[in-house]
mmCIF file of C-alpha atoms in Angstrom:
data_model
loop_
_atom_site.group_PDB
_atom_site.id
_atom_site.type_symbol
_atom_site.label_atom_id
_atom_site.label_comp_id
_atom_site.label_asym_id
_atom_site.label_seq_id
_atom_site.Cartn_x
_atom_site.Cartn_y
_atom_site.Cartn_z
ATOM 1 C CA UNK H 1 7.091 -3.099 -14.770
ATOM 2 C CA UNK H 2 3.325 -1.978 -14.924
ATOM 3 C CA UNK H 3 1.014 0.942 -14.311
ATOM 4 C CA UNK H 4 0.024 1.602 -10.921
ATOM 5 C CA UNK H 5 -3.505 2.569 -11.573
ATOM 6 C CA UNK H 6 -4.102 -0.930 -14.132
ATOM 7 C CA UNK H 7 -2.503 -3.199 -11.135
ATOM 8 C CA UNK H 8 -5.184 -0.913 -8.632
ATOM 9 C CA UNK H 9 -7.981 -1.798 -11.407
ATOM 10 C CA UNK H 10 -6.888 -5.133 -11.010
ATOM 11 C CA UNK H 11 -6.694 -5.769 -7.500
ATOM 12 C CA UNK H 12 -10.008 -3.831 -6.691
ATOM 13 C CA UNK H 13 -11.789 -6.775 -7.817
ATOM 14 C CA UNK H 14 -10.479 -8.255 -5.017
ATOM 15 C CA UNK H 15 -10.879 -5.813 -2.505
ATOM 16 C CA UNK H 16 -13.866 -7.309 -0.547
ATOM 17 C CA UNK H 17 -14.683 -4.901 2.172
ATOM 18 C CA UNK H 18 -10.982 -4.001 3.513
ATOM 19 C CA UNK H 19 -10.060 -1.262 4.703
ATOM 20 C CA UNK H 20 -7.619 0.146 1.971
ATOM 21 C CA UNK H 21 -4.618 2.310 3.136
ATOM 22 C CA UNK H 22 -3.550 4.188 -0.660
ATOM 23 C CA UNK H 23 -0.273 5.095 0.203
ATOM 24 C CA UNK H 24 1.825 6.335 -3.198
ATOM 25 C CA UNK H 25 -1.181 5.068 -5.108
ATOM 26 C CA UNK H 26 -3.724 7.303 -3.422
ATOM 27 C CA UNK H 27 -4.221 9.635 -6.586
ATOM 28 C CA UNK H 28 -5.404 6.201 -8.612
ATOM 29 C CA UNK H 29 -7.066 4.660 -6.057
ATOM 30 C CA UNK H 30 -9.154 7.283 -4.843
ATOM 31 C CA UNK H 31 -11.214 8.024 -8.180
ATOM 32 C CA UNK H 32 -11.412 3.959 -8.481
ATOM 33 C CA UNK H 33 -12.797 3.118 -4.671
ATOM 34 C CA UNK H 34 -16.293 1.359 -4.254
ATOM 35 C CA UNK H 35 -16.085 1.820 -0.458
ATOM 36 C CA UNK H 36 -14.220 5.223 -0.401
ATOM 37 C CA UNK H 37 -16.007 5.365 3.337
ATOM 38 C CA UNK H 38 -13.544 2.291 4.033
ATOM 39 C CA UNK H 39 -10.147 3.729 2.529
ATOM 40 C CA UNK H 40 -7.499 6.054 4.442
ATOM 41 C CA UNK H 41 -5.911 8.323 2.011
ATOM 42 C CA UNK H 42 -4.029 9.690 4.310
ATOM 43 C CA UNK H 43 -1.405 11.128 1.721
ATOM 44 C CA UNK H 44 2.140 10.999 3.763
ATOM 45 C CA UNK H 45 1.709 10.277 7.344
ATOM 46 C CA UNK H 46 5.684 10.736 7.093
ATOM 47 C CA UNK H 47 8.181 9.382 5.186
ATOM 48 C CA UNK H 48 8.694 5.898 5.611
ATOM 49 C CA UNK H 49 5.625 6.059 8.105
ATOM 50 C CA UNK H 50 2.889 3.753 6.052
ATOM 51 C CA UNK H 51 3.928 -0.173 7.075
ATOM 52 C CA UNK H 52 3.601 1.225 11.041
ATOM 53 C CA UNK H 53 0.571 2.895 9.931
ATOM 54 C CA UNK H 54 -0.912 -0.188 8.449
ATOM 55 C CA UNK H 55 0.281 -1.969 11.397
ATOM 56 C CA UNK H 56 -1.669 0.158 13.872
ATOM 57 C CA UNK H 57 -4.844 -0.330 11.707
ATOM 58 C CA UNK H 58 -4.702 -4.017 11.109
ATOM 59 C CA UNK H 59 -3.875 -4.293 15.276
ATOM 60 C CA UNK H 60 -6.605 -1.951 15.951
ATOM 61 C CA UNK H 61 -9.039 -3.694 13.640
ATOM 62 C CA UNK H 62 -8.315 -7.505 13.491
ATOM 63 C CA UNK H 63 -12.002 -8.632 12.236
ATOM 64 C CA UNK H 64 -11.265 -6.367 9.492
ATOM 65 C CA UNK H 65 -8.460 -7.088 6.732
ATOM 66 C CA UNK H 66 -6.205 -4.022 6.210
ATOM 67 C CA UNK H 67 -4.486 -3.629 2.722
ATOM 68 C CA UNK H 68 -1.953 -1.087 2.877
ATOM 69 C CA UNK H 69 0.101 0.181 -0.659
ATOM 70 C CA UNK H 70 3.384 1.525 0.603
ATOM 71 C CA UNK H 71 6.554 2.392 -1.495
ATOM 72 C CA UNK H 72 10.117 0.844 -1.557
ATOM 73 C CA UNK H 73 10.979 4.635 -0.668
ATOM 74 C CA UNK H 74 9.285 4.458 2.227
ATOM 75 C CA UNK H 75 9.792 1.073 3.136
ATOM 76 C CA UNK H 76 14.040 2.016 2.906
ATOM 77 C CA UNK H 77 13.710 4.521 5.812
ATOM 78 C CA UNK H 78 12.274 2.203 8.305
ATOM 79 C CA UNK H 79 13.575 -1.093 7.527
ATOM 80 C CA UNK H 80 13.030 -2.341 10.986
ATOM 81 C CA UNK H 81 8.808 -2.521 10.428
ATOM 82 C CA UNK H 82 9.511 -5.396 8.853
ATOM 83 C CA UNK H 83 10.399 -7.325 11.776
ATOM 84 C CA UNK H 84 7.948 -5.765 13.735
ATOM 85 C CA UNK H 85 4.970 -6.724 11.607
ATOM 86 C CA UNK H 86 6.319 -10.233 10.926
ATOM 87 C CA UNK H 87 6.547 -10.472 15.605
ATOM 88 C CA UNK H 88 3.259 -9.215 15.516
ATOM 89 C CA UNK H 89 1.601 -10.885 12.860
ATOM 90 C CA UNK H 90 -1.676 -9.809 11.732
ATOM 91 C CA UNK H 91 -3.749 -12.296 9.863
ATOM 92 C CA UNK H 92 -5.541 -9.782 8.668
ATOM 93 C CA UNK H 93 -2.608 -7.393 6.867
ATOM 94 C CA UNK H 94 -1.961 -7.715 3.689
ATOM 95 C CA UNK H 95 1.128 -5.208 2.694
ATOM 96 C CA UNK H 96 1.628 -4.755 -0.979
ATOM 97 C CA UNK H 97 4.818 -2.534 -2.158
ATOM 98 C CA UNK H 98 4.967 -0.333 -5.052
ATOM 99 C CA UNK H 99 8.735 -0.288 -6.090
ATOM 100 C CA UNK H 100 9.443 1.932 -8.968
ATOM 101 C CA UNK H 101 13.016 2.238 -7.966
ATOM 102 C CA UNK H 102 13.313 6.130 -7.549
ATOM 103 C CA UNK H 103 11.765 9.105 -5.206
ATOM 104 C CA UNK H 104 9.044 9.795 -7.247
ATOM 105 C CA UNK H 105 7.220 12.315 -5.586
ATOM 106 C CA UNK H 106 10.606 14.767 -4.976
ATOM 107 C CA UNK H 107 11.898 14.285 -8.430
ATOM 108 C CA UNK H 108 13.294 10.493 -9.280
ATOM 109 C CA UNK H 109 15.836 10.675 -6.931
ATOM 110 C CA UNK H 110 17.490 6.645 -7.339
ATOM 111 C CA UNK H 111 16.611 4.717 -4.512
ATOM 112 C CA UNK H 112 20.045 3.346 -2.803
ATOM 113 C CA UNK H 113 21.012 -0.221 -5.228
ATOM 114 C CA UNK H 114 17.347 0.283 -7.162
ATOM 115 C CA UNK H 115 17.946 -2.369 -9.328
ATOM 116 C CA UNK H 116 18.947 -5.183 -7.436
ATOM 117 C CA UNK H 117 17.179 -5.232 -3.675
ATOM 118 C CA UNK H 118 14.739 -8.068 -3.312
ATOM 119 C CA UNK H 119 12.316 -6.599 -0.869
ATOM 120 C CA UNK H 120 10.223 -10.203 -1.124
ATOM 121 C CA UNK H 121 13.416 -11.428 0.444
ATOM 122 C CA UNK H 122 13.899 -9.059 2.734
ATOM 123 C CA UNK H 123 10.478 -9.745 4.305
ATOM 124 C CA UNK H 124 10.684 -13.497 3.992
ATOM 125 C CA UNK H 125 13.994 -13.124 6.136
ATOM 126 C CA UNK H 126 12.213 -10.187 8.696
ATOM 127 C CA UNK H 127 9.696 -13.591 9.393
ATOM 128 C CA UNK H 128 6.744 -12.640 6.781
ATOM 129 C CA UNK H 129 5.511 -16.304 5.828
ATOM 130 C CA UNK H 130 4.377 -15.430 2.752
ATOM 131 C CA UNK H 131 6.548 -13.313 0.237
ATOM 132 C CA UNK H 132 5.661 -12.743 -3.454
ATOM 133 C CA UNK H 133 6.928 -10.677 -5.928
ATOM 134 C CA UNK H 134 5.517 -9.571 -9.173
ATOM 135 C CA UNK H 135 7.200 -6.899 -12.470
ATOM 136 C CA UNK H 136 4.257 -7.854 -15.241
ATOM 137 C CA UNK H 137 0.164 -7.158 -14.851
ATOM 138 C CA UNK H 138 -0.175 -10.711 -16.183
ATOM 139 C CA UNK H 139 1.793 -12.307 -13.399
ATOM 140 C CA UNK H 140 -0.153 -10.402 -10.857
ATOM 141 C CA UNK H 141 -3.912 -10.614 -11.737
ATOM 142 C CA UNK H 142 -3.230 -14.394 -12.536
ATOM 143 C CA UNK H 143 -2.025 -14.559 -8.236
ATOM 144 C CA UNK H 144 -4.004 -11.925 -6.568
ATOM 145 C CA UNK H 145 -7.014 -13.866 -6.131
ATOM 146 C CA UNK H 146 -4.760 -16.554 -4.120
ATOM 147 C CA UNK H 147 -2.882 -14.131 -2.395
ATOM 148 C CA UNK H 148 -5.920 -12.783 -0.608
ATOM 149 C CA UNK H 149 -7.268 -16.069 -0.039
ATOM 150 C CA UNK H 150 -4.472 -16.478 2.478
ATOM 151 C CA UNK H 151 -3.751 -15.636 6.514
ATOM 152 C CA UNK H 152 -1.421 -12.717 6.474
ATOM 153 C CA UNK H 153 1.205 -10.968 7.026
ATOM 154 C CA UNK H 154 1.404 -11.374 3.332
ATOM 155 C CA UNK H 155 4.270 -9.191 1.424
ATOM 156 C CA UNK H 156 3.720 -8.271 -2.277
ATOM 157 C CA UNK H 157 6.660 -6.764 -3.668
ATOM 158 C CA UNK H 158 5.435 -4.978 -7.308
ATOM 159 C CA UNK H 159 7.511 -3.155 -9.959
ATOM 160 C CA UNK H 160 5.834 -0.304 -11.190
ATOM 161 C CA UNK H 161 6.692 2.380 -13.878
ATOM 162 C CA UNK H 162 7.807 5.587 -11.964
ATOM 163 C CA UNK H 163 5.575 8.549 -12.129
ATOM 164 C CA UNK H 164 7.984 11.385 -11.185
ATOM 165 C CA UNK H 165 6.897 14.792 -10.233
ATOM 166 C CA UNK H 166 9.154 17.483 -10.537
ATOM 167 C CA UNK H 167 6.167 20.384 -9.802
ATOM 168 C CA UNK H 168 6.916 22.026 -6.125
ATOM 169 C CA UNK H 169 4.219 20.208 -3.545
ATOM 170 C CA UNK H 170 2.153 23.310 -3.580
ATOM 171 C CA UNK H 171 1.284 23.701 -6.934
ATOM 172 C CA UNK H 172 0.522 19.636 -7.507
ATOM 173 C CA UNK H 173 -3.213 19.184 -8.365
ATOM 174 C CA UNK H 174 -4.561 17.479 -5.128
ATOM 175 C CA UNK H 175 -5.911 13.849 -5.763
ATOM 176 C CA UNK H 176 -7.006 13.650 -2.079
ATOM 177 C CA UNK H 177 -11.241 14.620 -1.861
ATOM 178 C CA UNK H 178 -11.274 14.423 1.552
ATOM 179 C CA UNK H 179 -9.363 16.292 4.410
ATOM 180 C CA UNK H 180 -7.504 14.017 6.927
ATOM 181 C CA UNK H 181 -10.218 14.515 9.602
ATOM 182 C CA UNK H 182 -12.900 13.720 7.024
ATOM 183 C CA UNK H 183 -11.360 10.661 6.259
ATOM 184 C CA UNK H 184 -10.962 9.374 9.995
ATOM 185 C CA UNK H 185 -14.486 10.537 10.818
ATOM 186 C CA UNK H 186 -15.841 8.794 7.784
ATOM 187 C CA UNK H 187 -14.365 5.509 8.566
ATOM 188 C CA UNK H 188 -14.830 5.715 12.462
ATOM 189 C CA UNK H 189 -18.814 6.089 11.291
ATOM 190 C CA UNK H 190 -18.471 3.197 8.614
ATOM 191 C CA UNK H 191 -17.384 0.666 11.395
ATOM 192 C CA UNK H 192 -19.336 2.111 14.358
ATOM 193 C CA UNK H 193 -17.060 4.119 16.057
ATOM 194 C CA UNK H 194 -17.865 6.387 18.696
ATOM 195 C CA UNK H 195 -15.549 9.021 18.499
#
């Protein structure tokens, strides 16, 4: 498994000018963004909302590449995106999953059979054409440059160390520096948006 915020470190370097949807890495990402004007830390659009999220962006925005960090949590409540984004098929939407096996953010709740679903499979078999998966930093940074050289939909399945927060949501130190509307209105003005 590795750290969230050293495989973010890693894959910034590779970030180009994408628009970067955070997901369950928002509170690393955000302090580590060169184009903050370009992310959407959006925190939780809804549980198991992020892939259809990403979707709408990268259909919305197909001259732009959308990266979107979602969570196996996440992913587990709305298998069916899978499909969907594989029918579609953005060549521009790259959707990397952070799978540290539990419910981190409501207190490390297991996720249902943790250990042994291969969500790299499960995408390869929803239609993604190209499937990775990656549990060490070395593995990753040695592929990342190759993985965004390619067409999407592109799947990147990651095992990350859990970072489990048993405080209630109220009294967690925000991470997000921007309110939701800030964020839209910031990117809508970094692409030339008339709102």
């Amino acid at each position: 498994m590795m750290q969230t915020a050293e495989m973010l470190k890693v894959f910034a370097r590779h970030r180009g000018n994408a628009i970067v949807i955070p997901g369950r890495g928002g509170k690393h990402w955000v302090p580590l963004s060169d184009k903050p004007n370009r992310d959407l830390p959006m925190g939780d659009p809804a549980m198991g909302g992020h892939a259809m999220f990403g979707l709408g962006v990268a259909l919305a925005r197909p001259q732009d590449r959308v990266i979107l960090f979602d969570s196996e949590g996440d992913l587990q409540m709305s298998m069916g995106v899978l499909a969907t984004i594989a029918d579609q098929a953005p060549k521009n939407f790259y959707h990397f999953l952070l799978d540290n096996e539990c419910y981190a953010t409501t207190g490390g709740q297991p996720v249902p059979n943790a250990k042994n679903v291969k969500y790299d499979e499960l995408a390869r078999a929803s239609g993604y054409q190209r499937t990775y998966s990656f549990t060490s930093l070395e593995e990753f940074t040695g592929a990342i440059g190759d993985i965004m050289s390619q067409p999407g939909p592109v799947f990147v399945a990651m095992k990350v160390l859990p970072e489990i927060i048993n405080e209630a949501i109220g009294r967690r130190p925000r991470w997000q520096t921007r309110s939701r509307t800030q964020v839209i209105e910031d990117l809508q003005k970094e692409l030339g948006i008339v709102g």
